mmCIF file of C-alpha atoms in Angstrom:
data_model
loop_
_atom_site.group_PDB
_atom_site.id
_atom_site.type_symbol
_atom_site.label_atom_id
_atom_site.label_comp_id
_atom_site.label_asym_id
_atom_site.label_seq_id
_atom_site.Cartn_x
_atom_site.Cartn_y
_atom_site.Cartn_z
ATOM 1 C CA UNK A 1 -14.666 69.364 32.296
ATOM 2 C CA UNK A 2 -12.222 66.566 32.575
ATOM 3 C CA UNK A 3 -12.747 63.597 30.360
ATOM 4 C CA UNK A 4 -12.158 60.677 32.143
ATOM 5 C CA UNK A 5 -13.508 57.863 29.502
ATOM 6 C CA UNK A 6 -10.362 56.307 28.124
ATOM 7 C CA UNK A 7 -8.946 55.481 31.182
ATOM 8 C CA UNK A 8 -10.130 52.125 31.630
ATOM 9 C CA UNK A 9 -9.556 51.206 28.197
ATOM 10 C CA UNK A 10 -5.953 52.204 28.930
ATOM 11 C CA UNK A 11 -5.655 50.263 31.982
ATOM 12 C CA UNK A 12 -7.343 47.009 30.021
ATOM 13 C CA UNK A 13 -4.385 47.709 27.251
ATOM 14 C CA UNK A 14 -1.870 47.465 29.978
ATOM 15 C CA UNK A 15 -2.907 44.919 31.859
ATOM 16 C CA UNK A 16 -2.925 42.914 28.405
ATOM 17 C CA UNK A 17 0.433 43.975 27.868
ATOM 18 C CA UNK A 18 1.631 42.548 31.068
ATOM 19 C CA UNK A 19 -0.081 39.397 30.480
ATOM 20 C CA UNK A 20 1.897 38.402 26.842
ATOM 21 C CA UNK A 21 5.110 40.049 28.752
ATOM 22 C CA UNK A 22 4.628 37.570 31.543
ATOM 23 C CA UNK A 23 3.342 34.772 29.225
ATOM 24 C CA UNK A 24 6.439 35.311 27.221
ATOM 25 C CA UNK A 25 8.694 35.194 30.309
ATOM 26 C CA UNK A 26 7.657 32.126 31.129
ATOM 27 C CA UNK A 27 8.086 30.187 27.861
ATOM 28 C CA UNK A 28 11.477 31.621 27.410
ATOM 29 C CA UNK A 29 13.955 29.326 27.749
ATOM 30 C CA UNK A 30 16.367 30.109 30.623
ATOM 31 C CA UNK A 31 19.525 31.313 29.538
ATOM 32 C CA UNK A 32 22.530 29.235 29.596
ATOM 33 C CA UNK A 33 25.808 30.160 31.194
ATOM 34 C CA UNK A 34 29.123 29.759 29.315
ATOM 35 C CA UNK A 35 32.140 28.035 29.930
ATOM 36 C CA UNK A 36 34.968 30.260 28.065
ATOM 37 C CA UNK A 37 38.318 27.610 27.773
ATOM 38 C CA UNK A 38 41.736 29.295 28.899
ATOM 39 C CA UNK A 39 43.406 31.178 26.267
ATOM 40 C CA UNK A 40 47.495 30.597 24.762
ATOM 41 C CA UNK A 41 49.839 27.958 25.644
ATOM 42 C CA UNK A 42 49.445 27.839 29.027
ATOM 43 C CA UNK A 43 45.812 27.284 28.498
ATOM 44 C CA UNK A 44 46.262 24.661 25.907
ATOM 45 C CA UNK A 45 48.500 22.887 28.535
ATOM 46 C CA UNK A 46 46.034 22.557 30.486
ATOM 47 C CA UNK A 47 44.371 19.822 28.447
ATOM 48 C CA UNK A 48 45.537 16.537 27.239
ATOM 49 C CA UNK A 49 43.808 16.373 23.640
ATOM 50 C CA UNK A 50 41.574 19.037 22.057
ATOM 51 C CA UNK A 51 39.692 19.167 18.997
ATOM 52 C CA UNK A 52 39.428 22.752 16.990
ATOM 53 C CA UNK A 53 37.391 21.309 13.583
ATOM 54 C CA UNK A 54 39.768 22.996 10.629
ATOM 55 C CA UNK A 55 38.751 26.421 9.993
ATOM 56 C CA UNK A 56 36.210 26.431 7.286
ATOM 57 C CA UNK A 57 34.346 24.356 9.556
ATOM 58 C CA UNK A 58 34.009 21.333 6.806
ATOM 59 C CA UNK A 59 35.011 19.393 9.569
ATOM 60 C CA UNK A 60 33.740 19.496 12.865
ATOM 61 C CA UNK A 61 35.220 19.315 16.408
ATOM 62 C CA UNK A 62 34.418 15.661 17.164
ATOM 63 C CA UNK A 63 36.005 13.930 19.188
ATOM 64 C CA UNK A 64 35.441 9.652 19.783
ATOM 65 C CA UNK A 65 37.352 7.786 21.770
ATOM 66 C CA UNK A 66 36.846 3.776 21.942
ATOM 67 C CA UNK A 67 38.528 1.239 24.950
ATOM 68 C CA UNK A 68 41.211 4.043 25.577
ATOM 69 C CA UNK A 69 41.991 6.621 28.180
ATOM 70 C CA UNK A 70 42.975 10.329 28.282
ATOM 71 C CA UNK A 71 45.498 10.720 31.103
ATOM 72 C CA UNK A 72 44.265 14.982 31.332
ATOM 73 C CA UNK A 73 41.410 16.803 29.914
ATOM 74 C CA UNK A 74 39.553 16.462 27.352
ATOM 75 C CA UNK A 75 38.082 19.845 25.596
ATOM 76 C CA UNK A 76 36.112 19.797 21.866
ATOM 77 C CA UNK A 77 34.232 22.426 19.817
ATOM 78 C CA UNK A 78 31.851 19.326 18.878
ATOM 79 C CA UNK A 79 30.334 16.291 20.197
ATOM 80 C CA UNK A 80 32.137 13.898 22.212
ATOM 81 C CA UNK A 81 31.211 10.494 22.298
ATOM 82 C CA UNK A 82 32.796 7.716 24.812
ATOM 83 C CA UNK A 83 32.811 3.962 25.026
ATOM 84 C CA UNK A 84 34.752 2.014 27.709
ATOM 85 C CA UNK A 85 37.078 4.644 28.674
ATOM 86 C CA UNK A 86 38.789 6.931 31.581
ATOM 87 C CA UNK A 87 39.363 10.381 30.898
ATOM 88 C CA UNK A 88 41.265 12.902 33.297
ATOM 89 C CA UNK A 89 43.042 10.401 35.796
ATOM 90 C CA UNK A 90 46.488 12.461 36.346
ATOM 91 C CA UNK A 91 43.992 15.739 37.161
ATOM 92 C CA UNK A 92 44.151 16.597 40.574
ATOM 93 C CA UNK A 93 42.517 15.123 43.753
ATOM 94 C CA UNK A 94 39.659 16.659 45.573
ATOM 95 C CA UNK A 95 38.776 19.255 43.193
ATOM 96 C CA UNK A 96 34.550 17.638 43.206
ATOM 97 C CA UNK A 97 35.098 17.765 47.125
ATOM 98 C CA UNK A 98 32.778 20.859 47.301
ATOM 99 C CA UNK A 99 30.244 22.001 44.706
ATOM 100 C CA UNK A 100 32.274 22.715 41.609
ATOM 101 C CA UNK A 101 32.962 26.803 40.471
ATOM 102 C CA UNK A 102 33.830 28.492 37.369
ATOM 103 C CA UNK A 103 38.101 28.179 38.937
ATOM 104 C CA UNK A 104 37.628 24.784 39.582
ATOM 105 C CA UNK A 105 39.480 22.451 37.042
ATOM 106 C CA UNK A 106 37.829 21.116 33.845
ATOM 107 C CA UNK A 107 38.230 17.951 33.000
ATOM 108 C CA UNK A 108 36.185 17.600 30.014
ATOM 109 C CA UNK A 109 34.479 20.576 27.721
ATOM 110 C CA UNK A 110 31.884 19.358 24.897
ATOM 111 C CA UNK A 111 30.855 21.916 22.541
ATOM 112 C CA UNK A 112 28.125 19.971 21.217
ATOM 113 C CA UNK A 113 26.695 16.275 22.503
ATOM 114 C CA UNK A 114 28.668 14.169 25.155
ATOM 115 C CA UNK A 115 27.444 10.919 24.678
ATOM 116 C CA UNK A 116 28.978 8.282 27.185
ATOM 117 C CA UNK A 117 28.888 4.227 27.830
ATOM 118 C CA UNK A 118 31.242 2.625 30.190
ATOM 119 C CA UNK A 119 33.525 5.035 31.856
ATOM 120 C CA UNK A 120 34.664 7.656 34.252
ATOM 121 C CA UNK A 121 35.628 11.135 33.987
ATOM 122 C CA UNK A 122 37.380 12.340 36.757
ATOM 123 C CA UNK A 123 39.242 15.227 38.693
ATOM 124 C CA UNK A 124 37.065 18.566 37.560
ATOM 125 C CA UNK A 125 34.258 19.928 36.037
ATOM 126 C CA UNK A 126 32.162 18.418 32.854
ATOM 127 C CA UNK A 127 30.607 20.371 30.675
ATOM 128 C CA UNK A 128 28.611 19.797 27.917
ATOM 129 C CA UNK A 129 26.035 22.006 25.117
ATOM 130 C CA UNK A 130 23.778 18.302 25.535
ATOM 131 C CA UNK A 131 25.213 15.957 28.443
ATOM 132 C CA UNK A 132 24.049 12.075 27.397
ATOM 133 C CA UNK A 133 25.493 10.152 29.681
ATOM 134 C CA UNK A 134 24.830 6.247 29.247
ATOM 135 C CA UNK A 135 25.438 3.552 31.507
ATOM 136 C CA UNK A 136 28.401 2.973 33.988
ATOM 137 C CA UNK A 137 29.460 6.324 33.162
ATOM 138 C CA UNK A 138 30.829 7.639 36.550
ATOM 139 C CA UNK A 139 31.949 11.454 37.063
ATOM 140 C CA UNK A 140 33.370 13.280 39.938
ATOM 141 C CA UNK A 141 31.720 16.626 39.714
ATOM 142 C CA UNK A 142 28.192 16.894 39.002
ATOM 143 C CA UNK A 143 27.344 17.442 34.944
ATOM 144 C CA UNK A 144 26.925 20.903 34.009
ATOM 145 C CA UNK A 145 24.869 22.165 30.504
ATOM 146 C CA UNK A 146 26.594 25.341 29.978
ATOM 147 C CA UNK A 147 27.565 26.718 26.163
ATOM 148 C CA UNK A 148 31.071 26.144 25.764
ATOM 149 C CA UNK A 149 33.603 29.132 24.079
ATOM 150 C CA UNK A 150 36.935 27.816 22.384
ATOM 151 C CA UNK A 151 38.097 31.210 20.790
ATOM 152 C CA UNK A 152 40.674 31.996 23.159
ATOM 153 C CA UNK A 153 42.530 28.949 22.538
ATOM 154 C CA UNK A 154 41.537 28.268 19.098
ATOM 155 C CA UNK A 155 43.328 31.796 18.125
ATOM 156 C CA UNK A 156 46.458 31.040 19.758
ATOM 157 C CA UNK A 157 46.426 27.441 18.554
ATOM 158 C CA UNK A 158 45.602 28.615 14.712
ATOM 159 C CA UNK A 159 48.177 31.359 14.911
ATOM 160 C CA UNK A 160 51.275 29.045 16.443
ATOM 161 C CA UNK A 161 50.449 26.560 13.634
ATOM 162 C CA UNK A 162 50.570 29.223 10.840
ATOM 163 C CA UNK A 163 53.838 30.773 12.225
ATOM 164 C CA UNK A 164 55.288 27.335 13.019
ATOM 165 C CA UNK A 165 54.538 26.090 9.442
ATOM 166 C CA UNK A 166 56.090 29.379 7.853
ATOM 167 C CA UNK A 167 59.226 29.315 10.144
ATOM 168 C CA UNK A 168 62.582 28.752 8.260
ATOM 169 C CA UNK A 169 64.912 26.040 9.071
ATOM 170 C CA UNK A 170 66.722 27.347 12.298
ATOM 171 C CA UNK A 171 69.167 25.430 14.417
ATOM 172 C CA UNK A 172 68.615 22.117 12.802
ATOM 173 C CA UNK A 173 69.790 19.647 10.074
ATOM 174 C CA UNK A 174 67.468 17.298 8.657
ATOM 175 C CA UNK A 175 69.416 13.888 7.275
ATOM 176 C CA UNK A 176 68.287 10.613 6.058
ATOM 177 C CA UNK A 177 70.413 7.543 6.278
ATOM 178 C CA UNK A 178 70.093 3.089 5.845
ATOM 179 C CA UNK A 179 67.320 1.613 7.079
ATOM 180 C CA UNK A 180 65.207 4.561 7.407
ATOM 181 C CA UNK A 181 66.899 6.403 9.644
ATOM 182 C CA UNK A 182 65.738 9.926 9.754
ATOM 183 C CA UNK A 183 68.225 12.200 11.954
ATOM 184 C CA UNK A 184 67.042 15.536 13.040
ATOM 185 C CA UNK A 185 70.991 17.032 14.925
ATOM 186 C CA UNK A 186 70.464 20.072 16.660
ATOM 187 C CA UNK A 187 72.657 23.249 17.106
ATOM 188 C CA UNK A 188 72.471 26.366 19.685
ATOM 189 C CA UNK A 189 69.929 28.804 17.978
ATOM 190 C CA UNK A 190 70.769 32.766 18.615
ATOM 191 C CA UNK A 191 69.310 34.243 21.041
ATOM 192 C CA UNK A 192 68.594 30.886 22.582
ATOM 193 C CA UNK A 193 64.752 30.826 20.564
ATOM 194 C CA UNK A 194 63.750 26.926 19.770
ATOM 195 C CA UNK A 195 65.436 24.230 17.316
ATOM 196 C CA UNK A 196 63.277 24.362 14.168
ATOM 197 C CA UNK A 197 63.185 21.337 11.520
ATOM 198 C CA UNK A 198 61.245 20.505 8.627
ATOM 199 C CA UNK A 199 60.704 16.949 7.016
ATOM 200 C CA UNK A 200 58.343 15.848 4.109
ATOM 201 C CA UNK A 201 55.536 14.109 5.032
ATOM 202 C CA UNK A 202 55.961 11.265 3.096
ATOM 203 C CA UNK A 203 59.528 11.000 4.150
ATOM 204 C CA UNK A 204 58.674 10.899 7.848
ATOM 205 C CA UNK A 205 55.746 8.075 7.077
ATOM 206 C CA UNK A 206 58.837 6.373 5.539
ATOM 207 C CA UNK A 207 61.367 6.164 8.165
ATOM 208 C CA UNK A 208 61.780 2.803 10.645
ATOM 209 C CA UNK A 209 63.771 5.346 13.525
ATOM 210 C CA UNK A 210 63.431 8.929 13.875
ATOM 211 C CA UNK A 211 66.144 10.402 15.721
ATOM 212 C CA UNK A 212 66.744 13.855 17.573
ATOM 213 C CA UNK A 213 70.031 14.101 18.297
ATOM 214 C CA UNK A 214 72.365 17.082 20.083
ATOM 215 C CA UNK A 215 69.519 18.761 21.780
ATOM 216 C CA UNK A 216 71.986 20.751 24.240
ATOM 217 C CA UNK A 217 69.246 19.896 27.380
ATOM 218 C CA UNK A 218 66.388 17.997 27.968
ATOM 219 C CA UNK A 219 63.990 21.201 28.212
ATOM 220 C CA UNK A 220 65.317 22.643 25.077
ATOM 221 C CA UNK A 221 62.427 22.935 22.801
ATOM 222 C CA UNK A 222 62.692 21.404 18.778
ATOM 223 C CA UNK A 223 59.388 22.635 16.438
ATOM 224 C CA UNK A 224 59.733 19.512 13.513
ATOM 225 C CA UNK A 225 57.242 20.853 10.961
ATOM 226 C CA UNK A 226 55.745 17.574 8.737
ATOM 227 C CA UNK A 227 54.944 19.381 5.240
ATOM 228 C CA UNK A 228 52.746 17.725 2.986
ATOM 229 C CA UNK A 229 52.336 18.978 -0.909
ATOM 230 C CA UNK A 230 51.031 22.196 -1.657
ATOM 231 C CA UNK A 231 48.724 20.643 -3.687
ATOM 232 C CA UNK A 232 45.071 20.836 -2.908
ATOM 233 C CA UNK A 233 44.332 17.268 -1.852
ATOM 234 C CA UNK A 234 47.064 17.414 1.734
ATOM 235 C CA UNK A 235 49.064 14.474 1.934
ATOM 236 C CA UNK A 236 48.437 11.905 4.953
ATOM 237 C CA UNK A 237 51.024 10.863 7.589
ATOM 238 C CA UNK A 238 50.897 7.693 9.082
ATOM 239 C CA UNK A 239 53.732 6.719 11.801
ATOM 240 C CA UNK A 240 53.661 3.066 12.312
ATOM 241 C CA UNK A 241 56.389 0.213 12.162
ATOM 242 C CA UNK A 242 58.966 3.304 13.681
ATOM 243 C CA UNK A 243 61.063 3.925 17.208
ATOM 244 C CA UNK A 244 61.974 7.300 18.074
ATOM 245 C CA UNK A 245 65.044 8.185 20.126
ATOM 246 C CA UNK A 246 66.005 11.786 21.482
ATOM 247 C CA UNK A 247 62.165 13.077 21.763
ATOM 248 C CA UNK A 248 61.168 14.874 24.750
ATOM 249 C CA UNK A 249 57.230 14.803 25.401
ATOM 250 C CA UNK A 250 56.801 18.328 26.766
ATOM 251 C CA UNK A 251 60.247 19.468 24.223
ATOM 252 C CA UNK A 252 59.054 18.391 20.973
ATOM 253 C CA UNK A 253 56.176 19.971 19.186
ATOM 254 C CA UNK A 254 55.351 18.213 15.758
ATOM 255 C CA UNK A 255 53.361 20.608 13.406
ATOM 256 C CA UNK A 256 51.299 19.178 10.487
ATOM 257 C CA UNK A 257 51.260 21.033 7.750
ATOM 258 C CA UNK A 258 48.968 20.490 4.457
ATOM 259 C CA UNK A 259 48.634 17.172 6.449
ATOM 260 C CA UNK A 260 44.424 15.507 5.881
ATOM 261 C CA UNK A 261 45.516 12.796 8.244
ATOM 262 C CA UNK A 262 47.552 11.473 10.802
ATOM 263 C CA UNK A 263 47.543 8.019 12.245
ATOM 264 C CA UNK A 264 49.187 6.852 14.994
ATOM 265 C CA UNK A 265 49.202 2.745 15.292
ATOM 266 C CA UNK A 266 51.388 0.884 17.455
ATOM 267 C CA UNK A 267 53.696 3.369 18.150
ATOM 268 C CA UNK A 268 54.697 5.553 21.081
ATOM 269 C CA UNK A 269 55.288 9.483 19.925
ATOM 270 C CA UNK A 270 56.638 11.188 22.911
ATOM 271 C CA UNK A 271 55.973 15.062 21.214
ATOM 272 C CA UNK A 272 53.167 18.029 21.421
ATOM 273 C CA UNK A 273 50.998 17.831 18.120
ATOM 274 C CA UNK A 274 49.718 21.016 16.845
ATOM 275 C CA UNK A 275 47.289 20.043 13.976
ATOM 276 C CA UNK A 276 44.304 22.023 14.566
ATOM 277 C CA UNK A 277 44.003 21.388 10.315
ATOM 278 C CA UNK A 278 44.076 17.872 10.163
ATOM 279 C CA UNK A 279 42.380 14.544 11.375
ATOM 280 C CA UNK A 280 43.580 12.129 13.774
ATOM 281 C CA UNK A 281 43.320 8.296 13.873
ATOM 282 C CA UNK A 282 44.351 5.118 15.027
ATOM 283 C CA UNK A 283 43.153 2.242 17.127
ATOM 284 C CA UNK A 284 46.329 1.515 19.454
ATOM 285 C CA UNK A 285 49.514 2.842 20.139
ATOM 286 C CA UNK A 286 50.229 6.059 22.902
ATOM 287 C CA UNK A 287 51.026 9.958 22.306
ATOM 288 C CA UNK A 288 52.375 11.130 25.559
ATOM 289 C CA UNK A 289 51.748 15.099 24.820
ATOM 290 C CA UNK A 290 49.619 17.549 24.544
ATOM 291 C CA UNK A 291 47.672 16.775 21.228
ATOM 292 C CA UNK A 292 45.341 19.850 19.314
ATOM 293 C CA UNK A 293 43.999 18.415 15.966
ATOM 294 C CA UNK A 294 40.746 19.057 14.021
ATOM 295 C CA UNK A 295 38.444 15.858 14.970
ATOM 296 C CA UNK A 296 39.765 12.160 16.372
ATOM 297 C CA UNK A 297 38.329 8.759 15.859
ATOM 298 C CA UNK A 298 41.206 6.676 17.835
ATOM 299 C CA UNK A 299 41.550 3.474 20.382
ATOM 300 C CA UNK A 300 44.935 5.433 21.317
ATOM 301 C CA UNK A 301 45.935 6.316 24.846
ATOM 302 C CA UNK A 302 46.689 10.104 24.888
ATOM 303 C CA UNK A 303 49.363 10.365 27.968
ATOM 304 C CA UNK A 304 49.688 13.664 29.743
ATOM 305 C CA UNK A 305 53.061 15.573 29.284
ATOM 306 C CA UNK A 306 51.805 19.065 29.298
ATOM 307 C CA UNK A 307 54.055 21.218 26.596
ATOM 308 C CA UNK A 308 56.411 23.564 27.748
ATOM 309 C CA UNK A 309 55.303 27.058 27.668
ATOM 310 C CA UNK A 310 57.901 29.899 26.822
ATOM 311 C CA UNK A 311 58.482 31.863 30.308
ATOM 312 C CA UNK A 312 57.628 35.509 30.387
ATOM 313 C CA UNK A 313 60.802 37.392 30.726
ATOM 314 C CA UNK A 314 61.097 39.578 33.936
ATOM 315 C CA UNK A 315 61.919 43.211 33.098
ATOM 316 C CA UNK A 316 65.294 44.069 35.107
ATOM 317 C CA UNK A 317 65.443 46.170 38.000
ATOM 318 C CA UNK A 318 67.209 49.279 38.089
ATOM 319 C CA UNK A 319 71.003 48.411 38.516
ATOM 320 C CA UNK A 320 70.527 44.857 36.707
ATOM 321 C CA UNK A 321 71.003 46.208 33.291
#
């Protein structure tokens, strides 16, 4: 004979299980989408200032910008906080015309917080971990809480900064002269690669004009790596009190290296910064380039000159060797 007790027991055992799966279901907190940033230099160029944190992480990706504007995008691995400013002006038109997708532009990315008073973000999508928008804060596509993933252009960033830092003098004589005149003269590189300089950092913070001079064309890129002492404590750059003749926003990519700090005040720097180890400041003054530091605390107006990319070379076709 069939025994046939259990059964019940085994359906009241399910039926509980069920109930905690469902229970636990329902309390789960739904899971958040990610917004992965564009990888390498063509992805970096498609922001106007970006904030890494250095890489041990001792400082974070923050980014806070006071009675200023960002002419492009803004993108940080922290918190972003905003008071009486514009951010993405120059993106382009229309882009919030429709519901916004993952290929629609971003205009700002917020790894953390995005805390806002004052201000409009414009042109493309915003997307914060925790959007906390304040008042008069106007934005063009609706506010999306998605995860945000900075790898992709953190790795290029970290690894053109390293390379860039290590890079021996190519193409390029470094002179100093009266009344601070700092003279970086240029010369055809082999095999047409870019102009690369080097300058101490103190000696740059000391000059009254920085010139480049004998670049052979407007588009031809010049890498000026600033090195600070290889001493533990990294030395601090501050440009201030200085003109600067022969630089080309998207041409010129200044590197800091060993550099804690760099403060821009009252100047215009027409150059790409790559800094991704170092902190930026300043309350006025302009940097018409793309900019990729650790964390920023500035009042200055970050201009959008997107850097020149290096073109991919096109393979001949048979008969073109």
């Amino acid at each position: 004979m069939a025994c046939t007790r259990p059964l019940p027991r085994l359906l009241l055992l399910l039926a509980a299980a069920t109930a905690v799966a469902a229970v636990a279901s329902a309390t789960r907190p739904p899971r958040r989408r990610t917004t992965r940033l564009p990888g390498g230099c063509r992805g970096a160029a498609k922001f106007n200032l970006i904030a890494l944190g250095n890489k041990e992480q001792t400082i974070r990706g923050n980014v806070h910008l006071e009675r200023t504007e960002v002419l492009g995008a803004v993108a940080a691995t922290g918190d972003v906080t905003l008071k009486s400013f514009s951010v993405n002006s120059r993106g382009t038109p229309g882009v919030c015309a429709s519901a916004p997708t993952s290929s629609t532009p971003i205009a700002l990315a917020a790894g953390g917080n995005l805390t806002t008073e004052d201000g409009v973000i414009d042109h493309g999508r915003v997307v914060a971990e925790q959007p906390l928008l304040g008042g008069g804060t106007t934005v063009a596509c609706p506010v999306e809480q998605e995860n945000v993933d900075a790898g992709a252009v953190e790795q290029w960033a970290r690894t053109t900064h390293t390379s860039t830092c290590a890079a021996p003098v190519a193409g390029c004589q470094t002179s100093t002269g009266d009344g601070g005149l700092l003279r970086f003269a240029i010369t055809p590189v082999a095999g047409g690669g870019p102009a690369h300089c080097t300058v101490g950092a103190a000696d740059l913070t000391a000059a009254s004009l920085v010139e480049v001079v004998g670049r052979p064309d407007p588009s031809s890129m010049v890498e000026i790596a600033v090195k600070g002492a290889a001493a533990a404590a990294a030395d601090n750059v501050t440009l201030t009190n200085m003109g600067f003749a022969g630089w080309e926003s998207s041409a010129t990519l200044l590197s800091m290296c060993n550099v804690g700090t760099l403060t821009v005040q009252d100047v215009g720097l027409k150059a790409a910064v790559l800094a991704p180890e170092t902190r930026f400041r300043g309350t006025s003054g302009a940097v018409n380039g793309t900019v990729i530091v650790a964390d920023v605390q500035s009042g200055v107006e970050f201009q959008k000159a997107p850097i020149d990319c290096p073109r991919k070379r096109r393979r001949p076709r048979r008969g073109e060797e």
